[in-house]
mmCIF file of C-alpha atoms in Angstrom:
data_model
loop_
_atom_site.group_PDB
_atom_site.id
_atom_site.type_symbol
_atom_site.label_atom_id
_atom_site.label_comp_id
_atom_site.label_asym_id
_atom_site.label_seq_id
_atom_site.Cartn_x
_atom_site.Cartn_y
_atom_site.Cartn_z
ATOM 1 C CA MET A 1 29.643 99.995 163.872
ATOM 2 C CA GLU A 2 31.242 103.161 165.183
ATOM 3 C CA HIS A 3 34.765 101.947 164.366
ATOM 4 C CA LEU A 4 33.727 101.012 160.814
ATOM 5 C CA ASN A 5 33.108 104.744 160.321
ATOM 6 C CA LEU A 6 30.045 104.262 158.129
ATOM 7 C CA PRO A 7 27.639 107.031 157.155
ATOM 8 C CA ALA A 8 24.071 106.519 158.391
ATOM 9 C CA PRO A 9 22.669 105.220 155.031
ATOM 10 C CA ARG A 10 25.298 102.452 154.823
ATOM 11 C CA ALA A 11 24.870 101.548 158.484
ATOM 12 C CA ALA A 12 21.139 101.232 157.842
ATOM 13 C CA LYS A 13 21.784 98.930 154.862
ATOM 14 C CA ILE A 14 23.930 96.644 157.014
ATOM 15 C CA LYS A 15 21.265 96.492 159.707
ATOM 16 C CA SER A 16 18.689 95.616 157.050
ATOM 17 C CA GLY A 17 20.750 92.574 156.041
ATOM 18 C CA GLU A 18 22.675 93.851 153.017
ATOM 19 C CA ILE A 19 26.329 93.044 152.366
ATOM 20 C CA VAL A 20 27.983 96.451 152.159
ATOM 21 C CA ALA A 21 31.350 97.326 150.582
ATOM 22 C CA PRO A 22 32.170 100.817 151.937
ATOM 23 C CA PRO A 23 34.791 102.924 150.155
ATOM 24 C CA ILE A 24 38.309 102.526 151.503
ATOM 25 C CA ASP A 25 41.446 104.499 150.703
ATOM 26 C CA ASP A 26 44.522 102.724 149.360
ATOM 27 C CA ALA A 27 47.562 103.259 151.585
ATOM 28 C CA THR A 28 49.885 103.678 148.555
ATOM 29 C CA ASP A 29 49.693 103.763 144.754
ATOM 30 C CA LYS A 30 50.699 100.070 144.824
ATOM 31 C CA GLU A 31 47.793 98.966 146.988
ATOM 32 C CA LEU A 32 44.351 97.545 146.296
ATOM 33 C CA ALA A 33 42.095 97.819 149.363
ATOM 34 C CA VAL A 34 38.612 96.377 149.873
ATOM 35 C CA LYS A 35 36.330 96.425 152.932
ATOM 36 C CA LEU A 36 33.091 94.456 153.481
ATOM 37 C CA ALA A 37 30.593 94.233 156.332
ATOM 38 C CA MET A 38 27.307 92.444 156.996
ATOM 39 C CA LEU A 39 24.957 91.702 159.879
ATOM 40 C CA VAL A 40 23.902 88.144 160.686
ATOM 41 C CA LYS A 41 20.872 87.443 162.880
ATOM 42 C CA ALA A 42 22.774 85.166 165.244
ATOM 43 C CA SER A 43 25.097 85.393 168.222
ATOM 44 C CA PRO A 44 28.889 84.972 167.914
ATOM 45 C CA ASP A 45 28.562 81.585 169.659
ATOM 46 C CA GLN A 46 26.022 80.444 167.050
ATOM 47 C CA LEU A 47 28.394 81.546 164.292
ATOM 48 C CA LYS A 48 31.469 79.745 165.586
ATOM 49 C CA GLU A 49 31.446 76.884 163.083
ATOM 50 C CA PHE A 50 30.907 79.301 160.173
ATOM 51 C CA ILE A 51 33.013 82.303 161.202
ATOM 52 C CA THR A 52 36.464 80.740 161.246
ATOM 53 C CA ALA A 53 39.753 82.041 159.937
ATOM 54 C CA ASP A 54 39.530 79.716 156.920
ATOM 55 C CA ASN A 55 35.986 80.801 156.057
ATOM 56 C CA LEU A 56 36.546 84.531 156.551
ATOM 57 C CA MET A 57 39.891 84.586 154.779
ATOM 58 C CA GLY A 58 39.002 82.022 152.161
ATOM 59 C CA LYS A 59 40.456 78.538 151.706
ATOM 60 C CA ASP A 60 41.978 78.846 148.275
ATOM 61 C CA PRO A 61 41.265 75.847 145.972
ATOM 62 C CA THR A 62 44.388 76.695 143.934
ATOM 63 C CA PHE A 63 46.697 75.429 146.707
ATOM 64 C CA ALA A 64 48.949 72.693 145.338
ATOM 65 C CA ALA A 65 50.590 72.181 148.738
ATOM 66 C CA SER A 66 50.514 73.849 152.129
ATOM 67 C CA GLY A 67 51.338 73.283 155.755
ATOM 68 C CA GLN A 68 51.703 74.832 159.178
ATOM 69 C CA LEU A 69 55.270 75.706 160.121
ATOM 70 C CA SER A 70 56.891 74.697 163.363
ATOM 71 C CA PRO A 71 59.265 77.397 164.665
ATOM 72 C CA ASP A 72 61.794 74.734 165.671
ATOM 73 C CA ALA A 73 61.769 72.568 162.545
ATOM 74 C CA PRO A 74 59.933 74.189 159.623
ATOM 75 C CA LYS A 75 59.274 71.829 156.710
ATOM 76 C CA PHE A 76 58.437 72.884 153.165
ATOM 77 C CA ASP A 77 57.230 69.815 151.339
ATOM 78 C CA PRO A 78 56.064 68.587 149.021
ATOM 79 C CA ILE A 79 57.015 71.420 146.644
ATOM 80 C CA GLN A 80 55.546 70.359 143.313
ATOM 81 C CA LEU A 81 56.902 71.832 140.073
ATOM 82 C CA THR A 82 56.995 70.583 136.501
ATOM 83 C CA PRO A 83 60.388 70.657 134.734
ATOM 84 C CA ASP A 84 59.363 73.848 132.877
ATOM 85 C CA GLU A 85 58.133 75.540 136.073
ATOM 86 C CA ALA A 86 61.304 74.515 137.894
ATOM 87 C CA MET A 87 63.558 75.901 135.159
ATOM 88 C CA ASP A 88 61.520 79.114 135.194
ATOM 89 C CA TYR A 89 62.417 79.569 138.878
ATOM 90 C CA LEU A 90 66.037 78.513 138.469
ATOM 91 C CA SER A 91 66.434 80.995 135.606
ATOM 92 C CA ALA A 92 64.899 83.902 137.572
ATOM 93 C CA GLU A 93 66.679 87.258 137.372
ATOM 94 C CA PRO A 94 66.125 90.622 139.088
ATOM 95 C CA GLY A 95 63.074 92.417 137.679
ATOM 96 C CA ASN A 96 59.302 92.377 138.025
ATOM 97 C CA ASP A 97 58.611 88.685 137.327
ATOM 98 C CA PHE A 98 59.752 87.380 140.714
ATOM 99 C CA ASN A 99 59.963 88.711 144.281
ATOM 100 C CA PHE A 100 63.414 87.629 145.353
ATOM 101 C CA HIS A 101 66.274 89.425 147.071
ATOM 102 C CA THR A 102 69.661 89.739 145.371
ATOM 103 C CA ASP A 103 71.041 86.897 147.513
ATOM 104 C CA ASP A 104 68.102 84.660 146.540
ATOM 105 C CA TYR A 105 68.822 85.154 142.848
ATOM 106 C CA ALA A 106 72.426 84.125 143.450
ATOM 107 C CA LYS A 107 71.255 80.908 145.163
ATOM 108 C CA LEU A 108 68.918 80.098 142.272
ATOM 109 C CA LYS A 109 71.675 80.715 139.726
ATOM 110 C CA ALA A 110 74.077 78.446 141.614
ATOM 111 C CA ALA A 111 71.433 75.725 141.918
ATOM 112 C CA LYS A 112 70.717 75.836 138.183
ATOM 113 C CA LYS A 113 74.278 74.664 137.512
ATOM 114 C CA LYS A 114 73.426 71.360 139.224
ATOM 115 C CA VAL A 115 70.753 70.525 136.625
ATOM 116 C CA LYS A 116 72.155 68.045 134.109
ATOM 117 C CA GLU A 117 68.839 66.877 132.623
ATOM 118 C CA ASP A 118 65.299 68.330 132.567
ATOM 119 C CA LYS A 119 64.124 65.627 134.957
ATOM 120 C CA ASP A 120 66.572 66.941 137.596
ATOM 121 C CA ALA A 121 65.097 70.454 137.620
ATOM 122 C CA PRO A 122 62.057 69.916 139.919
ATOM 123 C CA GLY A 123 64.143 68.360 142.685
ATOM 124 C CA VAL A 124 66.867 71.009 142.488
ATOM 125 C CA ALA A 125 64.315 73.860 142.408
ATOM 126 C CA ALA A 126 62.419 72.356 145.352
ATOM 127 C CA LEU A 127 65.555 72.211 147.497
ATOM 128 C CA VAL A 128 66.730 75.763 146.807
ATOM 129 C CA SER A 129 63.177 77.152 147.151
ATOM 130 C CA ALA A 130 62.799 75.429 150.534
ATOM 131 C CA GLU A 131 66.134 76.953 151.621
ATOM 132 C CA ILE A 132 64.974 80.459 150.634
ATOM 133 C CA LEU A 133 61.600 80.000 152.352
ATOM 134 C CA LYS A 134 63.215 78.694 155.552
ATOM 135 C CA GLN A 135 65.617 81.626 155.719
ATOM 136 C CA ARG A 136 62.801 84.142 155.246
ATOM 137 C CA PHE A 137 60.577 82.405 157.805
ATOM 138 C CA GLN A 138 63.327 82.361 160.435
ATOM 139 C CA ALA A 139 64.163 86.034 159.837
ATOM 140 C CA TYR A 140 60.482 86.989 160.204
ATOM 141 C CA ARG A 141 60.072 84.929 163.386
ATOM 142 C CA GLN A 142 63.057 86.702 164.932
ATOM 143 C CA ALA A 143 62.354 90.301 163.906
ATOM 144 C CA GLY A 144 58.951 90.581 162.174
ATOM 145 C CA ILE A 145 58.291 92.703 159.102
ATOM 146 C CA GLY A 146 61.430 94.742 159.740
ATOM 147 C CA ALA A 147 63.430 91.668 158.676
ATOM 148 C CA VAL A 148 61.539 91.069 155.417
ATOM 149 C CA ALA A 149 64.167 91.294 152.673
ATOM 150 C CA PRO A 150 63.423 93.700 149.789
ATOM 151 C CA TYR A 151 62.645 92.506 146.272
ATOM 152 C CA ASP A 152 65.389 93.208 143.727
ATOM 153 C CA ARG A 153 63.774 94.852 140.686
ATOM 154 C CA GLY A 154 67.053 95.287 138.799
ATOM 155 C CA ASP A 155 69.005 98.433 137.862
ATOM 156 C CA GLY A 156 69.473 99.240 141.548
ATOM 157 C CA LYS A 157 65.722 99.401 142.243
ATOM 158 C CA PHE A 158 63.993 97.542 145.093
ATOM 159 C CA SER A 159 60.468 97.053 146.413
ATOM 160 C CA GLU A 160 60.124 97.123 150.190
ATOM 161 C CA PRO A 161 57.319 94.737 151.258
ATOM 162 C CA GLY A 162 58.054 95.384 154.942
ATOM 163 C CA ASP A 163 57.350 99.097 154.551
ATOM 164 C CA GLU A 164 54.238 98.343 152.496
ATOM 165 C CA MET A 165 52.828 96.043 155.184
ATOM 166 C CA LEU A 166 53.533 98.568 157.930
ATOM 167 C CA GLY A 167 51.758 101.251 155.887
ATOM 168 C CA ALA A 168 48.788 98.922 155.380
ATOM 169 C CA MET A 169 48.483 98.392 159.141
ATOM 170 C CA GLN A 170 48.751 102.111 159.866
ATOM 171 C CA ALA A 171 46.011 102.772 157.312
ATOM 172 C CA SER A 172 43.591 100.414 159.111
ATOM 173 C CA PRO A 173 42.142 102.370 162.063
ATOM 174 C CA ILE A 174 39.285 99.889 162.680
ATOM 175 C CA LEU A 175 41.556 97.430 164.448
ATOM 176 C CA LYS A 176 43.700 100.080 166.093
ATOM 177 C CA ASN A 177 40.643 101.723 167.665
ATOM 178 C CA SER A 178 38.547 98.658 168.507
ATOM 179 C CA ALA A 179 41.290 96.219 169.569
ATOM 180 C CA PRO A 180 44.498 98.174 170.310
ATOM 181 C CA GLU A 181 46.184 95.199 172.006
ATOM 182 C CA ALA A 182 45.653 93.013 168.940
ATOM 183 C CA TYR A 183 46.818 95.837 166.677
ATOM 184 C CA ALA A 184 50.078 96.304 168.597
ATOM 185 C CA ALA A 185 50.725 92.559 168.841
ATOM 186 C CA PHE A 186 50.362 92.062 165.078
ATOM 187 C CA CYS A 187 51.968 95.307 163.932
ATOM 188 C CA ASP A 188 55.027 94.949 166.186
ATOM 189 C CA PHE A 189 55.400 91.142 166.151
ATOM 190 C CA PRO A 190 57.332 89.577 167.836
ATOM 191 C CA GLY A 191 57.217 92.550 170.223
ATOM 192 C CA ASN A 192 54.180 93.703 172.236
ATOM 193 C CA PRO A 193 52.695 90.228 172.841
ATOM 194 C CA ALA A 194 48.965 90.275 173.663
ATOM 195 C CA PRO A 195 47.602 87.864 176.297
ATOM 196 C CA GLY A 196 45.292 85.333 174.659
ATOM 197 C CA ALA A 197 46.579 85.915 171.111
ATOM 198 C CA ILE A 198 47.329 82.760 169.121
ATOM 199 C CA HIS A 199 50.036 82.960 166.436
ATOM 200 C CA GLN A 200 50.287 80.436 163.595
ATOM 201 C CA PHE A 201 52.644 80.293 160.624
ATOM 202 C CA PHE A 202 52.000 78.700 157.249
ATOM 203 C CA TRP A 203 53.555 78.108 153.857
ATOM 204 C CA SER A 204 51.716 77.327 150.657
ATOM 205 C CA GLN A 205 52.262 76.728 146.981
ATOM 206 C CA GLN A 206 49.402 77.945 144.845
ATOM 207 C CA LYS A 207 48.633 79.145 141.345
ATOM 208 C CA VAL A 208 48.637 82.941 141.028
ATOM 209 C CA GLU A 209 47.703 84.092 137.535
ATOM 210 C CA ASP A 210 48.241 80.459 136.466
ATOM 211 C CA LYS A 211 51.839 80.367 137.714
ATOM 212 C CA PRO A 212 53.138 78.554 140.803
ATOM 213 C CA ALA A 213 53.898 80.901 143.692
ATOM 214 C CA PHE A 214 55.316 80.194 147.154
ATOM 215 C CA ILE A 215 53.716 82.119 150.012
ATOM 216 C CA LEU A 216 54.669 82.567 153.673
ATOM 217 C CA SER A 217 51.958 83.817 156.021
ATOM 218 C CA HIS A 218 51.431 84.689 159.673
ATOM 219 C CA ARG A 219 47.976 84.371 161.214
ATOM 220 C CA MET A 220 46.939 85.761 164.574
ATOM 221 C CA THR A 221 43.659 84.880 166.306
ATOM 222 C CA TYR A 222 42.549 87.218 169.082
ATOM 223 C CA PRO A 223 39.416 86.396 171.129
ATOM 224 C CA MET A 224 37.504 89.383 172.496
ATOM 225 C CA LYS A 225 34.429 89.831 174.650
ATOM 226 C CA ASN A 226 31.450 88.936 172.413
ATOM 227 C CA GLY A 227 33.616 88.530 169.330
ATOM 228 C CA ILE A 228 36.871 87.530 167.698
ATOM 229 C CA VAL A 229 39.522 89.079 165.432
ATOM 230 C CA TYR A 230 41.536 87.254 162.752
ATOM 231 C CA LEU A 231 44.600 88.830 161.173
ATOM 232 C CA ASP A 232 46.653 87.339 158.375
ATOM 233 C CA ARG A 233 49.821 88.680 156.753
ATOM 234 C CA GLN A 234 51.411 87.218 153.626
ATOM 235 C CA TYR A 235 54.884 88.580 154.209
ATOM 236 C CA PHE A 236 56.540 86.762 151.314
ATOM 237 C CA VAL A 237 55.067 85.953 147.907
ATOM 238 C CA SER A 238 57.519 84.614 145.344
ATOM 239 C CA ARG A 239 55.817 86.227 142.350
ATOM 240 C CA THR A 240 52.958 88.408 141.054
ATOM 241 C CA TYR A 241 51.893 90.595 144.041
ATOM 242 C CA ASN A 242 54.177 91.901 146.784
ATOM 243 C CA SER A 243 52.299 91.208 150.014
ATOM 244 C CA MET A 244 48.812 90.978 151.498
ATOM 245 C CA ILE A 245 47.242 91.831 154.837
ATOM 246 C CA THR A 246 43.708 90.766 155.751
ATOM 247 C CA GLY A 247 41.745 91.545 158.886
ATOM 248 C CA SER A 248 38.406 90.001 159.701
ATOM 249 C CA GLY A 249 36.195 89.072 162.589
ATOM 250 C CA CYS A 250 32.841 89.499 164.235
ATOM 251 C CA GLY A 251 31.285 91.384 167.127
ATOM 252 C CA GLN A 252 27.872 91.354 168.765
ATOM 253 C CA LEU A 253 25.301 94.127 168.370
ATOM 254 C CA ALA A 254 21.781 94.323 169.731
ATOM 255 C CA GLU A 255 20.459 93.340 166.269
ATOM 256 C CA GLY A 256 22.803 90.365 165.759
ATOM 257 C CA THR A 257 26.474 89.893 164.924
ATOM 258 C CA ILE A 258 28.400 92.137 162.562
ATOM 259 C CA VAL A 259 30.965 90.381 160.375
ATOM 260 C CA TYR A 260 33.647 92.461 158.681
ATOM 261 C CA TYR A 261 36.590 91.908 156.365
ATOM 262 C CA VAL A 262 39.403 94.176 155.153
ATOM 263 C CA ASN A 263 41.920 93.189 152.484
ATOM 264 C CA ARG A 264 44.976 95.255 151.516
ATOM 265 C CA THR A 265 47.056 93.787 148.688
ATOM 266 C CA SER A 266 50.242 95.516 147.530
ATOM 267 C CA THR A 267 51.430 94.973 143.964
ATOM 268 C CA ASP A 268 53.743 96.828 141.621
ATOM 269 C CA GLN A 269 51.404 95.879 138.783
ATOM 270 C CA VAL A 270 48.824 98.582 139.594
ATOM 271 C CA ALA A 271 51.297 101.437 140.020
ATOM 272 C CA GLY A 272 52.393 103.796 137.259
ATOM 273 C CA PHE A 273 50.791 103.985 133.809
ATOM 274 C CA MET A 274 46.957 103.793 133.801
ATOM 275 C CA GLN A 275 47.087 103.525 137.579
ATOM 276 C CA GLU A 276 43.478 104.571 138.239
ATOM 277 C CA THR A 277 42.072 102.142 135.657
ATOM 278 C CA LYS A 278 44.139 99.250 137.024
ATOM 279 C CA HIS A 279 43.024 100.039 140.575
ATOM 280 C CA ASN A 280 39.355 100.163 139.606
ATOM 281 C CA ILE A 281 39.496 96.856 137.715
ATOM 282 C CA GLY A 282 41.505 95.093 140.415
ATOM 283 C CA ARG A 283 39.295 96.356 143.244
ATOM 284 C CA LYS A 284 36.095 95.361 141.401
ATOM 285 C CA GLN A 285 37.382 91.799 140.905
ATOM 286 C CA MET A 286 38.394 91.515 144.560
ATOM 287 C CA ARG A 287 35.079 92.915 145.772
ATOM 288 C CA GLU A 288 33.040 90.489 143.662
ATOM 289 C CA GLU A 289 34.945 87.472 144.994
ATOM 290 C CA LEU A 290 34.631 88.625 148.597
ATOM 291 C CA ILE A 291 30.911 89.281 148.296
ATOM 292 C CA LYS A 292 30.494 85.676 147.078
ATOM 293 C CA MET A 293 32.374 84.512 150.168
ATOM 294 C CA PHE A 294 30.083 86.527 152.473
ATOM 295 C CA GLU A 295 26.975 85.236 150.691
ATOM 296 C CA GLU A 296 28.140 81.662 151.260
ATOM 297 C CA ILE A 297 28.620 82.337 154.973
ATOM 298 C CA LYS A 298 25.092 83.771 155.219
ATOM 299 C CA LYS A 299 23.665 80.680 153.476
ATOM 300 C CA LYS A 300 25.502 78.339 155.823
ATOM 301 C CA VAL A 301 24.283 80.250 158.873
ATOM 302 C CA ALA A 302 20.690 80.161 157.599
ATOM 303 C CA LYS A 303 20.860 76.385 157.084
ATOM 304 C CA GLY A 304 22.471 75.874 160.475
#
């Protein structure tokens, strides 16, 4: 409760059973940040089957495909695209529609030349997309967020997702203060390994704003005395938003177990013109969805 830095009235609301969404500062003008906390009248052990990484971070029903990645032999299949979706990717150019590096755009352009008929496009797009994802995964495994390639926005402009993710971590003092070993292990990955930390790597294809997006993520689970911390970093997203970091977990209090969640999503779409309005709308939508997730967890715990 101390690390959540809540004023007394909000702390009292949590202890009374309310789901509270305290104010949280965005790390940059590109970021949407949301924080939630609630108290459940149960011990961490009693919550184990409900407080999992999938439950706290949400298991997105829009996934078309997904899988855990082996460091030695990562596989990205089955990538599923319609001919129109495949041609959309193969025709990608630097700008704001996609999140590729200059070299990625060159690979897509070269692959497009192999398409003789519309029916060929999904297979060609799947192969070149898997190549791009594999290269990015291997670079991240070797050197962490410092190796995340920038997004080419055209006209010599780039977005730097690695810098954005580092800023998001530095703007999250809850973890740094309450679990410094976990903070260092996740922030500096693959450096500063923490004993007991479990690292997993995933890829997924899902619909984002009704368009297929490929996502690479790194999840770290860190058990603590009377609690657990989950951290998840989407370090590559092929379109729409730039990156996402979520932190969640639970810890025991005298009154029960506090469950918390922090989400920091970076996107070029909320920067610039009408910035404040875009931030307010985006944050409200995120908060509403997350509150639903917390309410579902409370219902499951009550039934259990």
